[in-house]
CSV table of C-alpha atoms and ligand atoms in Angstrom, one decimal:
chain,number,residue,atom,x,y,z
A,22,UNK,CA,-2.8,-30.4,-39.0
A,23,UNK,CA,-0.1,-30.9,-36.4
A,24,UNK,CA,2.5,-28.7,-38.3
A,25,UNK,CA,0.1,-25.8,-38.7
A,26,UNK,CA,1.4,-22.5,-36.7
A,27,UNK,CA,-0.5,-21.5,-34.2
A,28,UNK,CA,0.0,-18.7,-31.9
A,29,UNK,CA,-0.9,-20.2,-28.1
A,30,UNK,CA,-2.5,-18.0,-26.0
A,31,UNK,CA,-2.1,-19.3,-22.4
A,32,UNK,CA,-5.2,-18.2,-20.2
A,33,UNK,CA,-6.5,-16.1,-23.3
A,34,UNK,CA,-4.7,-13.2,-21.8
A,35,UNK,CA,-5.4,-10.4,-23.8
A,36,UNK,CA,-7.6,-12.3,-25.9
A,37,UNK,CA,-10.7,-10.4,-27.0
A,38,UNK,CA,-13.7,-12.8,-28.2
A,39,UNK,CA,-16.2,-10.6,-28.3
A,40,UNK,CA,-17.8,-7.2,-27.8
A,41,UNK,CA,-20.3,-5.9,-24.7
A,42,UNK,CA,-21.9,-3.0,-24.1
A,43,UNK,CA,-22.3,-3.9,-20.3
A,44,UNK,CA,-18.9,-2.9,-19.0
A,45,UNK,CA,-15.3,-1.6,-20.2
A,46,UNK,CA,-11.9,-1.8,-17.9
A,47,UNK,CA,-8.9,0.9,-18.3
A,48,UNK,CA,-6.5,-1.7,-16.4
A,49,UNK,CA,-3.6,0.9,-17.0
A,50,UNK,CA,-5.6,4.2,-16.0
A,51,UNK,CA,-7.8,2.0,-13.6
A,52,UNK,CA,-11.0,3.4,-14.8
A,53,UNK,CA,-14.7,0.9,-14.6
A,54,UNK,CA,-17.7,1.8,-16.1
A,55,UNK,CA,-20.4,-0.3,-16.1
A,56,UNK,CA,-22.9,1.0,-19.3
A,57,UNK,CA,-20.3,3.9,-19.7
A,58,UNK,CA,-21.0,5.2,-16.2
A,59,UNK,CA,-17.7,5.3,-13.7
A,60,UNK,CA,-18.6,3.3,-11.0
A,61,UNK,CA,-17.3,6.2,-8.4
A,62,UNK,CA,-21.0,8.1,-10.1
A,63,UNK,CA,-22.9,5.4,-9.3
A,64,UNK,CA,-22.1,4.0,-5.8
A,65,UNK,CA,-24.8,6.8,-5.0
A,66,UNK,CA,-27.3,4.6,-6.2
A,67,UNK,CA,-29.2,1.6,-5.0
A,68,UNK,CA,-28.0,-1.8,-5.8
A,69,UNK,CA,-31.2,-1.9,-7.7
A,70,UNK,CA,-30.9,1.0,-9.5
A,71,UNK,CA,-27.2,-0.6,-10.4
A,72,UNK,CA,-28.6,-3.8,-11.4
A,73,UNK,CA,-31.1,-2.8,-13.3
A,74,UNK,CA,-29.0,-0.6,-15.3
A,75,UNK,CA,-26.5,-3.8,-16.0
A,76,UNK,CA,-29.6,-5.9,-17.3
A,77,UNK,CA,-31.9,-3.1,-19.3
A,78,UNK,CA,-28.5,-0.7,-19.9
A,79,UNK,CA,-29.9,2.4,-18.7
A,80,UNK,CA,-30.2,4.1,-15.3
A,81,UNK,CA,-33.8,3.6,-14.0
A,82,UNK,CA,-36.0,6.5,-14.2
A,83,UNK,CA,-38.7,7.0,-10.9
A,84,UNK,CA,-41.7,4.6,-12.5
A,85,UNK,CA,-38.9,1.6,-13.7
A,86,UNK,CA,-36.9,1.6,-10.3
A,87,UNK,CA,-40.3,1.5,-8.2
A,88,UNK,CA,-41.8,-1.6,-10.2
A,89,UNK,CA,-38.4,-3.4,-10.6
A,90,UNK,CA,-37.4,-2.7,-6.7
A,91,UNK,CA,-41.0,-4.2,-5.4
A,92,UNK,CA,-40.6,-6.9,-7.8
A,93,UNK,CA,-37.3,-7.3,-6.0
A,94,UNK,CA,-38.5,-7.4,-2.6
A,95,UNK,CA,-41.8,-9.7,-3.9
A,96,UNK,CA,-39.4,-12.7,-4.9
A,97,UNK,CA,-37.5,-12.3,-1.8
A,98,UNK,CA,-38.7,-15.2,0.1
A,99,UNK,CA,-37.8,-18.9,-0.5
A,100,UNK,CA,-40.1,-22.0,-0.2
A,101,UNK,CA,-40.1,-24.3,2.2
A,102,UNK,CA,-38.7,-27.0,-0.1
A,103,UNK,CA,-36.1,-24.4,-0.6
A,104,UNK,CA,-35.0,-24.6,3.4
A,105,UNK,CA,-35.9,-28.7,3.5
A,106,UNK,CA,-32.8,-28.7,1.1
A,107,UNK,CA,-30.5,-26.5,3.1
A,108,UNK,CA,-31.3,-28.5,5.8
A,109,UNK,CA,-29.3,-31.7,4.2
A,110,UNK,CA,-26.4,-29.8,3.1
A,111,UNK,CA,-22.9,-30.5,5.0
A,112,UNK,CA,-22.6,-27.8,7.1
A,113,UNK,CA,-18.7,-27.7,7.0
A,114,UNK,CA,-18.8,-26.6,2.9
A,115,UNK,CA,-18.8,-23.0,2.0
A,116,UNK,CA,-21.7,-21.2,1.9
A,117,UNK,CA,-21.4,-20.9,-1.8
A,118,UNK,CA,-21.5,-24.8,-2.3
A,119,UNK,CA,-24.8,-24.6,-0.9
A,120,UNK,CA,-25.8,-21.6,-2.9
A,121,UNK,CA,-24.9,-23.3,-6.2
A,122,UNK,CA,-26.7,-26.6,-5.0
A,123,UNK,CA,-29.6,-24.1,-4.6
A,124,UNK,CA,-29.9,-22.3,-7.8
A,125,UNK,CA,-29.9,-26.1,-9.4
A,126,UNK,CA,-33.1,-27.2,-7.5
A,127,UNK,CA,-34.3,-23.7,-8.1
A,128,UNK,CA,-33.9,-24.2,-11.8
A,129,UNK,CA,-36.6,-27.3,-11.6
A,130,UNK,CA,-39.1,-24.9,-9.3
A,131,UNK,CA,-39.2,-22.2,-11.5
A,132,UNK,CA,-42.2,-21.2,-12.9
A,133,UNK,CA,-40.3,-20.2,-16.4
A,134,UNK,CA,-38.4,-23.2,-16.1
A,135,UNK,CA,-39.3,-24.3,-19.8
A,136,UNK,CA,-39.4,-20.2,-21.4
A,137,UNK,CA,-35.7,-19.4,-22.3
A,138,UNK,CA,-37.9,-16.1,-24.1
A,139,UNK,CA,-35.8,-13.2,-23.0
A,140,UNK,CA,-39.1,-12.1,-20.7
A,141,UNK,CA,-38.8,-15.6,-19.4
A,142,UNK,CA,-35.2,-14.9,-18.7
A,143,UNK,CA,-35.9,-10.9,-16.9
A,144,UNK,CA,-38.2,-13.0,-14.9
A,145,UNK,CA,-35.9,-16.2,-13.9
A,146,UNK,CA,-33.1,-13.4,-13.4
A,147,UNK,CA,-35.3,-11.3,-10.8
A,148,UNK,CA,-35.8,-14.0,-9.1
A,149,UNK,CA,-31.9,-15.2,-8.7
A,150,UNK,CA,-31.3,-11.9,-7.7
A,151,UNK,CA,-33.6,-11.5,-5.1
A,152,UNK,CA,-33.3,-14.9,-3.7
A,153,UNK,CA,-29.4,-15.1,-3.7
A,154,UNK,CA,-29.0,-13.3,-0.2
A,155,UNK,CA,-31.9,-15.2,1.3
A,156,UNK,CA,-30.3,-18.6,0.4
A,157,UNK,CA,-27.1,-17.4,1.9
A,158,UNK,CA,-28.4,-15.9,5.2
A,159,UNK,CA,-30.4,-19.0,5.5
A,160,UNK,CA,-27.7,-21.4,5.3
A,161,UNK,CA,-25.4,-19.6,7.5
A,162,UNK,CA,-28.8,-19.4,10.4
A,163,UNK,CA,-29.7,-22.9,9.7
A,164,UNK,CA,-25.6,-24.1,10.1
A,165,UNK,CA,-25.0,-22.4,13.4
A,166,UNK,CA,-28.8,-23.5,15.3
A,167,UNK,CA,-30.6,-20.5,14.7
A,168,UNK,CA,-34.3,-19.5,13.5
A,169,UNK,CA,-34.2,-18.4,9.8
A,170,UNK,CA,-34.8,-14.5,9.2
A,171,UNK,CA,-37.9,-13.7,7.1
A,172,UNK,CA,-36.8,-10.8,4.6
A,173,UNK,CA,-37.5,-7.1,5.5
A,174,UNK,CA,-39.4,-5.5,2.6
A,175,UNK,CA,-38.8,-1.9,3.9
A,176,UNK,CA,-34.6,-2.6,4.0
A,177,UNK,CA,-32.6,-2.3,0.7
A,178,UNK,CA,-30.9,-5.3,-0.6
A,179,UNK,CA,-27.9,-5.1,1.3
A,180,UNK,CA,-29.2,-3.5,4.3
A,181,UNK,CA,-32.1,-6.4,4.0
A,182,UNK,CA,-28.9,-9.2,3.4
A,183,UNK,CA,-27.6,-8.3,7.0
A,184,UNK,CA,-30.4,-8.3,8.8
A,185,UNK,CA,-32.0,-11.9,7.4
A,186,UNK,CA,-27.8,-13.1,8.7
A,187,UNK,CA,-27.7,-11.6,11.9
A,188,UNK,CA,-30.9,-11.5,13.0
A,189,UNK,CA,-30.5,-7.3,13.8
A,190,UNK,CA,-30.8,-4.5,11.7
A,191,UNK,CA,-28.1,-2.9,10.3
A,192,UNK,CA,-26.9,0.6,11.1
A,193,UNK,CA,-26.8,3.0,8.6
A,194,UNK,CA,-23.0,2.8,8.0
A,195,UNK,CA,-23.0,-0.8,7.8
A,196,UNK,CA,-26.3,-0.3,5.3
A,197,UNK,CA,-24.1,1.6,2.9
A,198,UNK,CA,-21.1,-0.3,2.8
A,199,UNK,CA,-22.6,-3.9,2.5
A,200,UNK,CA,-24.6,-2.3,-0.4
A,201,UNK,CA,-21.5,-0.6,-2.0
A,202,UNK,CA,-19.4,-3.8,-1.8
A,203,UNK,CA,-22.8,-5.3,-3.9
A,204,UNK,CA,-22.6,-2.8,-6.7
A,205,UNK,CA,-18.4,-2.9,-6.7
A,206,UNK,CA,-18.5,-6.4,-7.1
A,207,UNK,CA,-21.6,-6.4,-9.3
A,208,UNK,CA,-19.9,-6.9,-12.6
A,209,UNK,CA,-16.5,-6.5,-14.3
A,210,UNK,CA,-16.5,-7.1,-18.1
A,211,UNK,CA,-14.9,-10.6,-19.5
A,212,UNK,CA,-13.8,-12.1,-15.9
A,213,UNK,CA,-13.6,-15.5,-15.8
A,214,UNK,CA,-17.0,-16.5,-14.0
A,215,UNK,CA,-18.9,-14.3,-16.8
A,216,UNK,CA,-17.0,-15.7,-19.5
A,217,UNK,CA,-17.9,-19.3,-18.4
A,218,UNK,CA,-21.3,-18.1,-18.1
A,219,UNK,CA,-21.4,-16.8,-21.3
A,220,UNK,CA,-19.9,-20.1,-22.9
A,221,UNK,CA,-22.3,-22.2,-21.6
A,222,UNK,CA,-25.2,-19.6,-22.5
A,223,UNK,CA,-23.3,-19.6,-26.2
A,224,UNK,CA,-24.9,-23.9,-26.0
A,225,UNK,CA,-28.1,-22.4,-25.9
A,226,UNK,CA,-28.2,-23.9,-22.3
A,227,UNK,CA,-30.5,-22.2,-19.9
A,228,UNK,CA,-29.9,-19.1,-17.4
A,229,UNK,CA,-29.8,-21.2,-14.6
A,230,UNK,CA,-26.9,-23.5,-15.9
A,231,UNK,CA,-25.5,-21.0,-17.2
A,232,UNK,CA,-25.4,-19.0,-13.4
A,233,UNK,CA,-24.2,-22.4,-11.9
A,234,UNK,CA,-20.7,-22.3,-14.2
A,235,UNK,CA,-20.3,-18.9,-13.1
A,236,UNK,CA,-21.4,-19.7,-9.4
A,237,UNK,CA,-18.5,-22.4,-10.0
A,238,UNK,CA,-15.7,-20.6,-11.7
A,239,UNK,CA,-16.1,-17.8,-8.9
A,240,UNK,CA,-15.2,-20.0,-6.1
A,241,UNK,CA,-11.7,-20.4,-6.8
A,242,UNK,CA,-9.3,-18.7,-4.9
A,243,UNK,CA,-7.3,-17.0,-8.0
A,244,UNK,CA,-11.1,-15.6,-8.5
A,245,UNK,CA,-14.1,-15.0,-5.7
A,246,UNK,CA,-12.9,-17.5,-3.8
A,247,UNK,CA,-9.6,-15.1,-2.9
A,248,UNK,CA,-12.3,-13.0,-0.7
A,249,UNK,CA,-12.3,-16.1,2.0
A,250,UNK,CA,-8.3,-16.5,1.9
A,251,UNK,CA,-8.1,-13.2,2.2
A,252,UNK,CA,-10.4,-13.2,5.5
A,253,UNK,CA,-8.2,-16.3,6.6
A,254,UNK,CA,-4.6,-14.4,6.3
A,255,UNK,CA,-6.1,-11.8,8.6
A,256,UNK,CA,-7.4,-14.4,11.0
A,257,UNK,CA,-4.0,-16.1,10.5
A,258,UNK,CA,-1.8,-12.9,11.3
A,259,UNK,CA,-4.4,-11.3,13.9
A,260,UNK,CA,-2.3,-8.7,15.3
A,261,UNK,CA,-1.1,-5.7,12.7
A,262,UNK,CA,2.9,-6.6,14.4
A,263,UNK,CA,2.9,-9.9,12.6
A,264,UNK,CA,1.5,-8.0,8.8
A,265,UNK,CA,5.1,-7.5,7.8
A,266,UNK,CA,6.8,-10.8,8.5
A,267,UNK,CA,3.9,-13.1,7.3
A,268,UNK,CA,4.2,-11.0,3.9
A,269,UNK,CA,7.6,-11.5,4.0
A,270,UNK,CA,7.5,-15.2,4.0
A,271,UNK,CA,4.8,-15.5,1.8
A,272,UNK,CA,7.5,-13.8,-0.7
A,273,UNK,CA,10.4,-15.8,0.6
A,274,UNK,CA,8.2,-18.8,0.0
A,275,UNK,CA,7.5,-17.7,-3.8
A,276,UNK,CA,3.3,-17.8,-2.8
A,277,UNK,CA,1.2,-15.1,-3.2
A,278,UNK,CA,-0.3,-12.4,-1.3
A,279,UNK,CA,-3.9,-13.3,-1.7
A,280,UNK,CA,-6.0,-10.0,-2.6
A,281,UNK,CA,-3.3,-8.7,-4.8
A,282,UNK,CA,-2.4,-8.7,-8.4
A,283,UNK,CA,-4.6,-8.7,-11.7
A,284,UNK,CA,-4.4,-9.8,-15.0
A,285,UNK,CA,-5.9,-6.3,-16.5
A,286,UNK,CA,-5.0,-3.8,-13.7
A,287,UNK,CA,-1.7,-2.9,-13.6
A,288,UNK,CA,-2.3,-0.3,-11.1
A,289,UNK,CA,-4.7,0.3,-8.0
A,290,UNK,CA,-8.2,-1.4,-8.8
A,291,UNK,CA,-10.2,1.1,-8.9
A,292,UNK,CA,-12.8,-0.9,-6.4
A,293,UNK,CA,-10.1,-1.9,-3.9
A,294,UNK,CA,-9.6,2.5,-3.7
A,295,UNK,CA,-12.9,2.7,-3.0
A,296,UNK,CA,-13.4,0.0,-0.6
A,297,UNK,CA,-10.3,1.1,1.2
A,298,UNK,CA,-12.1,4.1,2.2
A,299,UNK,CA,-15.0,2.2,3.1
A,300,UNK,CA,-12.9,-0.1,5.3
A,301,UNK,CA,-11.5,3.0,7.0
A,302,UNK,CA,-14.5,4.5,7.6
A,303,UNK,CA,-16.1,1.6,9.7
A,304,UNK,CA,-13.1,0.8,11.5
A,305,UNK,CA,-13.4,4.4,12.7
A,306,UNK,CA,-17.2,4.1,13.4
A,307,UNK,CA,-16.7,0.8,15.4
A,308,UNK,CA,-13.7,1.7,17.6
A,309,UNK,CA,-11.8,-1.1,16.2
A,310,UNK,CA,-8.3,-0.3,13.8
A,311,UNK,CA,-6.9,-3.8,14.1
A,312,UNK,CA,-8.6,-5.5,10.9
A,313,UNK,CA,-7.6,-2.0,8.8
A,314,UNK,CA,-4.2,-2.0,10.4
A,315,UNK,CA,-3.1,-5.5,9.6
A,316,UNK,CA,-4.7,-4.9,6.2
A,317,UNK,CA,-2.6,-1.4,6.1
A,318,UNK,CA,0.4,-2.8,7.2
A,319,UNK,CA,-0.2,-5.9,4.7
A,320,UNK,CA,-0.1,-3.5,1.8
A,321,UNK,CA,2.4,-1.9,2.7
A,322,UNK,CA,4.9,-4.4,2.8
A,323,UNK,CA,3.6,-5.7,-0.5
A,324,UNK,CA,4.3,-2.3,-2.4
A,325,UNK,CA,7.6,-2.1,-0.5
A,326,UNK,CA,9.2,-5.7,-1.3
A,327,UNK,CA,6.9,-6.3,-5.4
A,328,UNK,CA,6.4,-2.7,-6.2
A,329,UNK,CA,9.3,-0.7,-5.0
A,330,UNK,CA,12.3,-3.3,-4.8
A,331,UNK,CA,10.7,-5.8,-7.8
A,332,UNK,CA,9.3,-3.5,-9.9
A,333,UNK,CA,6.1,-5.6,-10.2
A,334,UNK,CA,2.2,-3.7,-10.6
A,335,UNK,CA,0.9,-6.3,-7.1
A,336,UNK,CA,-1.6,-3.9,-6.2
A,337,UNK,CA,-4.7,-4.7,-3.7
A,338,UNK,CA,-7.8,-5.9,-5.8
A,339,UNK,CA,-11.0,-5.8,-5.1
A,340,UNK,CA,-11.2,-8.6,-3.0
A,341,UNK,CA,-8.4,-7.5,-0.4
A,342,UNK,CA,-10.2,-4.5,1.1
A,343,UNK,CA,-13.9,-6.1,1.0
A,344,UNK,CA,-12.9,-9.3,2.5
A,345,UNK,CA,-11.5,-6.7,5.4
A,346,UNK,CA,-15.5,-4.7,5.3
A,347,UNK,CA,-16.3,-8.4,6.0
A,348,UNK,CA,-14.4,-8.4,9.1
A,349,UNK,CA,-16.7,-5.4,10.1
A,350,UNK,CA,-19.8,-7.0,9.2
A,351,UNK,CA,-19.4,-10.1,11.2
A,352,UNK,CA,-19.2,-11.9,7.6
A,353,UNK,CA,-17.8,-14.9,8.0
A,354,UNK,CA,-14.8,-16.5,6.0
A,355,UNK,CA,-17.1,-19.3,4.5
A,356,UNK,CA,-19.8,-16.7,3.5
A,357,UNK,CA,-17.4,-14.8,1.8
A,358,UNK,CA,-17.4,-16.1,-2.0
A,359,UNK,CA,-21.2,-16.5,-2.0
A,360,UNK,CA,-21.6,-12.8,-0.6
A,361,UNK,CA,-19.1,-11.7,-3.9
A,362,UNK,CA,-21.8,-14.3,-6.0
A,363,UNK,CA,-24.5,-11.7,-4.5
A,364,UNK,CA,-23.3,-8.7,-5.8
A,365,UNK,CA,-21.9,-10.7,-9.4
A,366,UNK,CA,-25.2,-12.5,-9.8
A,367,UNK,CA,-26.7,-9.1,-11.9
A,368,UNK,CA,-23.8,-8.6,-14.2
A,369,UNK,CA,-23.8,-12.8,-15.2
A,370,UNK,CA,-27.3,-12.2,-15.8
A,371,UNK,CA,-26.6,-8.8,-18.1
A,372,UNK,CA,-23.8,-10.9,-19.7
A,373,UNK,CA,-25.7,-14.4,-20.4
A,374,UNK,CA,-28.6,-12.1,-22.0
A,375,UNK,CA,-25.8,-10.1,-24.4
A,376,UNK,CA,-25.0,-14.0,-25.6
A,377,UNK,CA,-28.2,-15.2,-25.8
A,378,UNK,CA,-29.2,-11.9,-28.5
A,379,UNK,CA,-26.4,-12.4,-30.3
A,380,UNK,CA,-24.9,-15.5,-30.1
A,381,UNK,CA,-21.9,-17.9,-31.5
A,382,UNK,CA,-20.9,-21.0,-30.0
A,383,UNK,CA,-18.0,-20.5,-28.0
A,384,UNK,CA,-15.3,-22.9,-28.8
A,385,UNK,CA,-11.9,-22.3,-29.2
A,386,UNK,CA,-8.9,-24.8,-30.3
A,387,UNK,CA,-5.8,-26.5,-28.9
A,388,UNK,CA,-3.2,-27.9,-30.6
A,389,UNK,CA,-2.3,-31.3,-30.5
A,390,UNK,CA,1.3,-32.1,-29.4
A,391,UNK,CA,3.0,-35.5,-28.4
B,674,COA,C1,-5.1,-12.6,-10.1
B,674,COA,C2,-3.9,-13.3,-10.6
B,674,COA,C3,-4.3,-14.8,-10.8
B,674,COA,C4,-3.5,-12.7,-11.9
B,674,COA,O1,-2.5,-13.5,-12.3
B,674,COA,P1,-1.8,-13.4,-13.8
B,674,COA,O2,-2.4,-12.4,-14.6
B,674,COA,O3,-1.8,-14.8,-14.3
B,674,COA,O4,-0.4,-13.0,-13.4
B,674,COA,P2,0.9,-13.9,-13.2
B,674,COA,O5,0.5,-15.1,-12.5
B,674,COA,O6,1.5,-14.0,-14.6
B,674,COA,O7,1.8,-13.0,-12.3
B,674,COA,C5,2.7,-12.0,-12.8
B,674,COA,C6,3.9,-11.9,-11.8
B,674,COA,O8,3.3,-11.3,-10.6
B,674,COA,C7,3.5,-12.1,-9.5
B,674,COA,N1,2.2,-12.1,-8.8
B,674,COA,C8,1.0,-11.9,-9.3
B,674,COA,N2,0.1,-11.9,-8.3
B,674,COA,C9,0.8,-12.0,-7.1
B,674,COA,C10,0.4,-12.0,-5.8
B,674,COA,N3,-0.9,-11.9,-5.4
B,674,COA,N4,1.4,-12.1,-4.8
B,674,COA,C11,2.7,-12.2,-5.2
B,674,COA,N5,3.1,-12.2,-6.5
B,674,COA,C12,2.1,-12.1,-7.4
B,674,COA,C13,3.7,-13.5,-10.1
B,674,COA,O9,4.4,-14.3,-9.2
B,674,COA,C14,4.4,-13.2,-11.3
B,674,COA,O10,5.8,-13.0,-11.0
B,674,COA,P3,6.9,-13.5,-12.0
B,674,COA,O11,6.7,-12.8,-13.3
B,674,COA,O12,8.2,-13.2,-11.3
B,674,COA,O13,6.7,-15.0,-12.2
B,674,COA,C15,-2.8,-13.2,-9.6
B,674,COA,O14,-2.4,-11.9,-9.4
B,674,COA,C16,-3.0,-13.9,-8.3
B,674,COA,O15,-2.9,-15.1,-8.1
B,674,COA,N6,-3.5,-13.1,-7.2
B,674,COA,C17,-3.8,-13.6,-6.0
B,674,COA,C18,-5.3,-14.2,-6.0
B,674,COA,C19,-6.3,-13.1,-6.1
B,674,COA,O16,-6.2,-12.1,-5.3
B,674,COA,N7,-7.3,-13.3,-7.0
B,674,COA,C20,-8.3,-12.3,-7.1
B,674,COA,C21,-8.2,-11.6,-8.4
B,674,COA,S1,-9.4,-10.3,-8.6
């Protein structure tokens, strides 16, 4: 057995285990559709709409978006057992630690909590949708002293996310980008976070497991969890002078520029050119250039020195330009990840339901050497 040739595959790059219907990635044209629509066509849409159109794979017509929306906004609200466990959290961990301890007591309150039926499933998944951005504004009100925010059902999801954090509603700018950076991050084909969602699905475990491994593989920082490092190199160069000399180092240092690089894109992510934008847009709106000049003058060094001189694709990715919307949004560095988890949550659900309909066990092999 230990003789037998076998081709290794480090990291399964370029691996392909299975087909979807949910999403497809061009990572040399940077193209993204999600359900063959090009994500620039849909960012006119609600979040909803978006989500909805990940889990049932069409766009919602009038009838479908108005049911599914005030089903949305119904399972907004978390109980009070819910909060009691926020309260005993450590306030120093990430917001997303206590977003994944969540969705485990969550999975024992449920209502469905013994009907994996795929009906049983729409509704758990509703539910995890809706509640994701009340969990996260709670535990960011409850950490720094302040009353919880009851949700708004008149505000859209993102516009609703704001206000339950910061205690104000959103303007209308800020409405649109928070909700944009939802359906940008929403879902991205075979990722790692959906593909370890989808391997523990393939055990025939339940959705709520299943949403905990992918709350858990998107917390690292080579994944989600590059959203927060990103938000702490800004913090860490704080004036767009020092951009070009903490890049430098980085490279001189042989670490990387967090935000940058992909294993499928090798050109500009397709999200991170629209979040640019984005970013530019509200720095204009709020008087304030600093956070998109450091990011600017970030990038620029990067394609200078890895690009230009190196010859390397180190583009921004999607995280680099919405960790800088964050900076806009007075979203913190430790909310980052679980905001990214917000947005994901719909696509782990449209992926965990593609396993469950047609499933295999996922298990691959290694080869034994001494
Ligand atoms: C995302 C990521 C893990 C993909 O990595 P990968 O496909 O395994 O690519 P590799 O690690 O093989 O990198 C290929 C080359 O590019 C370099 N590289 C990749 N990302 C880089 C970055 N962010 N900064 C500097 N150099 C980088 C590597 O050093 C390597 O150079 P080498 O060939 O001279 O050794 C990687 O780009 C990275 O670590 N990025 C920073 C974290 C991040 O932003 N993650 C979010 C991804 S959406």
């Amino acid at each position: 057995m230990g003789d037998r040739v076998v081709e290794i595959k480090k990291g399964l790059e370029d691996v392909f285990v299975l087909e979807t219907k949910i999403s497809s990635i061009d990572g040399i044209k940077g193209i993204l559709e999600y359900r063959g629509f090009n994500i620039h066509d849909l960012l006119h849409l609600s979040y909803d709409a978006v989500s909805y159109l990940l889990i049932h794979g069409k766009i919602p017509d009038e009838k479908e978006i108005s049911a599914y929306s005030h089903q949305l906004k119904k399972d907004r609200g978390i109980p009070e057992e819910m909060i009691r466990v926020l309260h005993t959290c450590n306030f120093n961990i990430e917001a997303m630690d206590a977003l994944r301890t969540e969705v485990s007591y969550m999975a024992h309150c449920d209502p469905d909590m013994n009907d994996n039926s795929y009906d049983g499933n729409i509704r758990k998944g509703t539910r995890l949708i809706s509640k994701f951005p009340t969990i996260v504004a709670a535990f960011h009100r409850i950490r720094n002293n302040q009353e919880i925010v009851a949700p708004d059902p008149h505000l859209s999801h993102g516009a609703n996310f704001l206000y339950m954090l910061r205690g104000t509603r959103p303007g209308e700018l800020e409405a649109e980008l928070i909700e944009a950076d939802f359906i940008l991050s929403a879902e991205h084909e075979l990722n790692t976070s959906t593909f370890s969602t989808r391997v523990t699905a393939s055990t025939l475990s339940d959705l709520h497991s299943a949403i905990i491994s992918g709350l858990s593989t998107l917390k690292g920082p080579l994944h989600g969890g590059a959203r927060m490092a990103v938000m702490e190199m800004l913090d860490e160069i704080s004036v767009p002078e020092h951009a070009e000399e903490h890049v430098l180092n980085l490279i001189s240092n042989k670490q990387r520029v967090m935000g940058f690089g992909h294993r499928v894109y090798k050109t500009y992510d397709p999200r991170a050119k629209i979040s640019k934008e984005l970013a530019k847009k509200i720095a204009e709106e709020k008087h304030e250039q600093k956070w998109y000049e450091i990011a600017q003058n970030i990038e620029n060094t990067v394609n200078r020195e890895l690009v230009e001189k190196r010859g390397k694709p180190i583009y921004p990715n999607v995280d680099f330009y919405a960790a800088v919307i964050y900076r806009y949004l007075e979203i913190t560095p430790q909310l980052a990840t679980s905001v990214f988890a917000i947005g994901r949550v719909s696509g782990w659900i449209a992926h965990i339901l593609e396993q469950y309909a047609d499933n295999r066990l996922i298990r691959p092999r290694a080869k034994f050497v001494r």
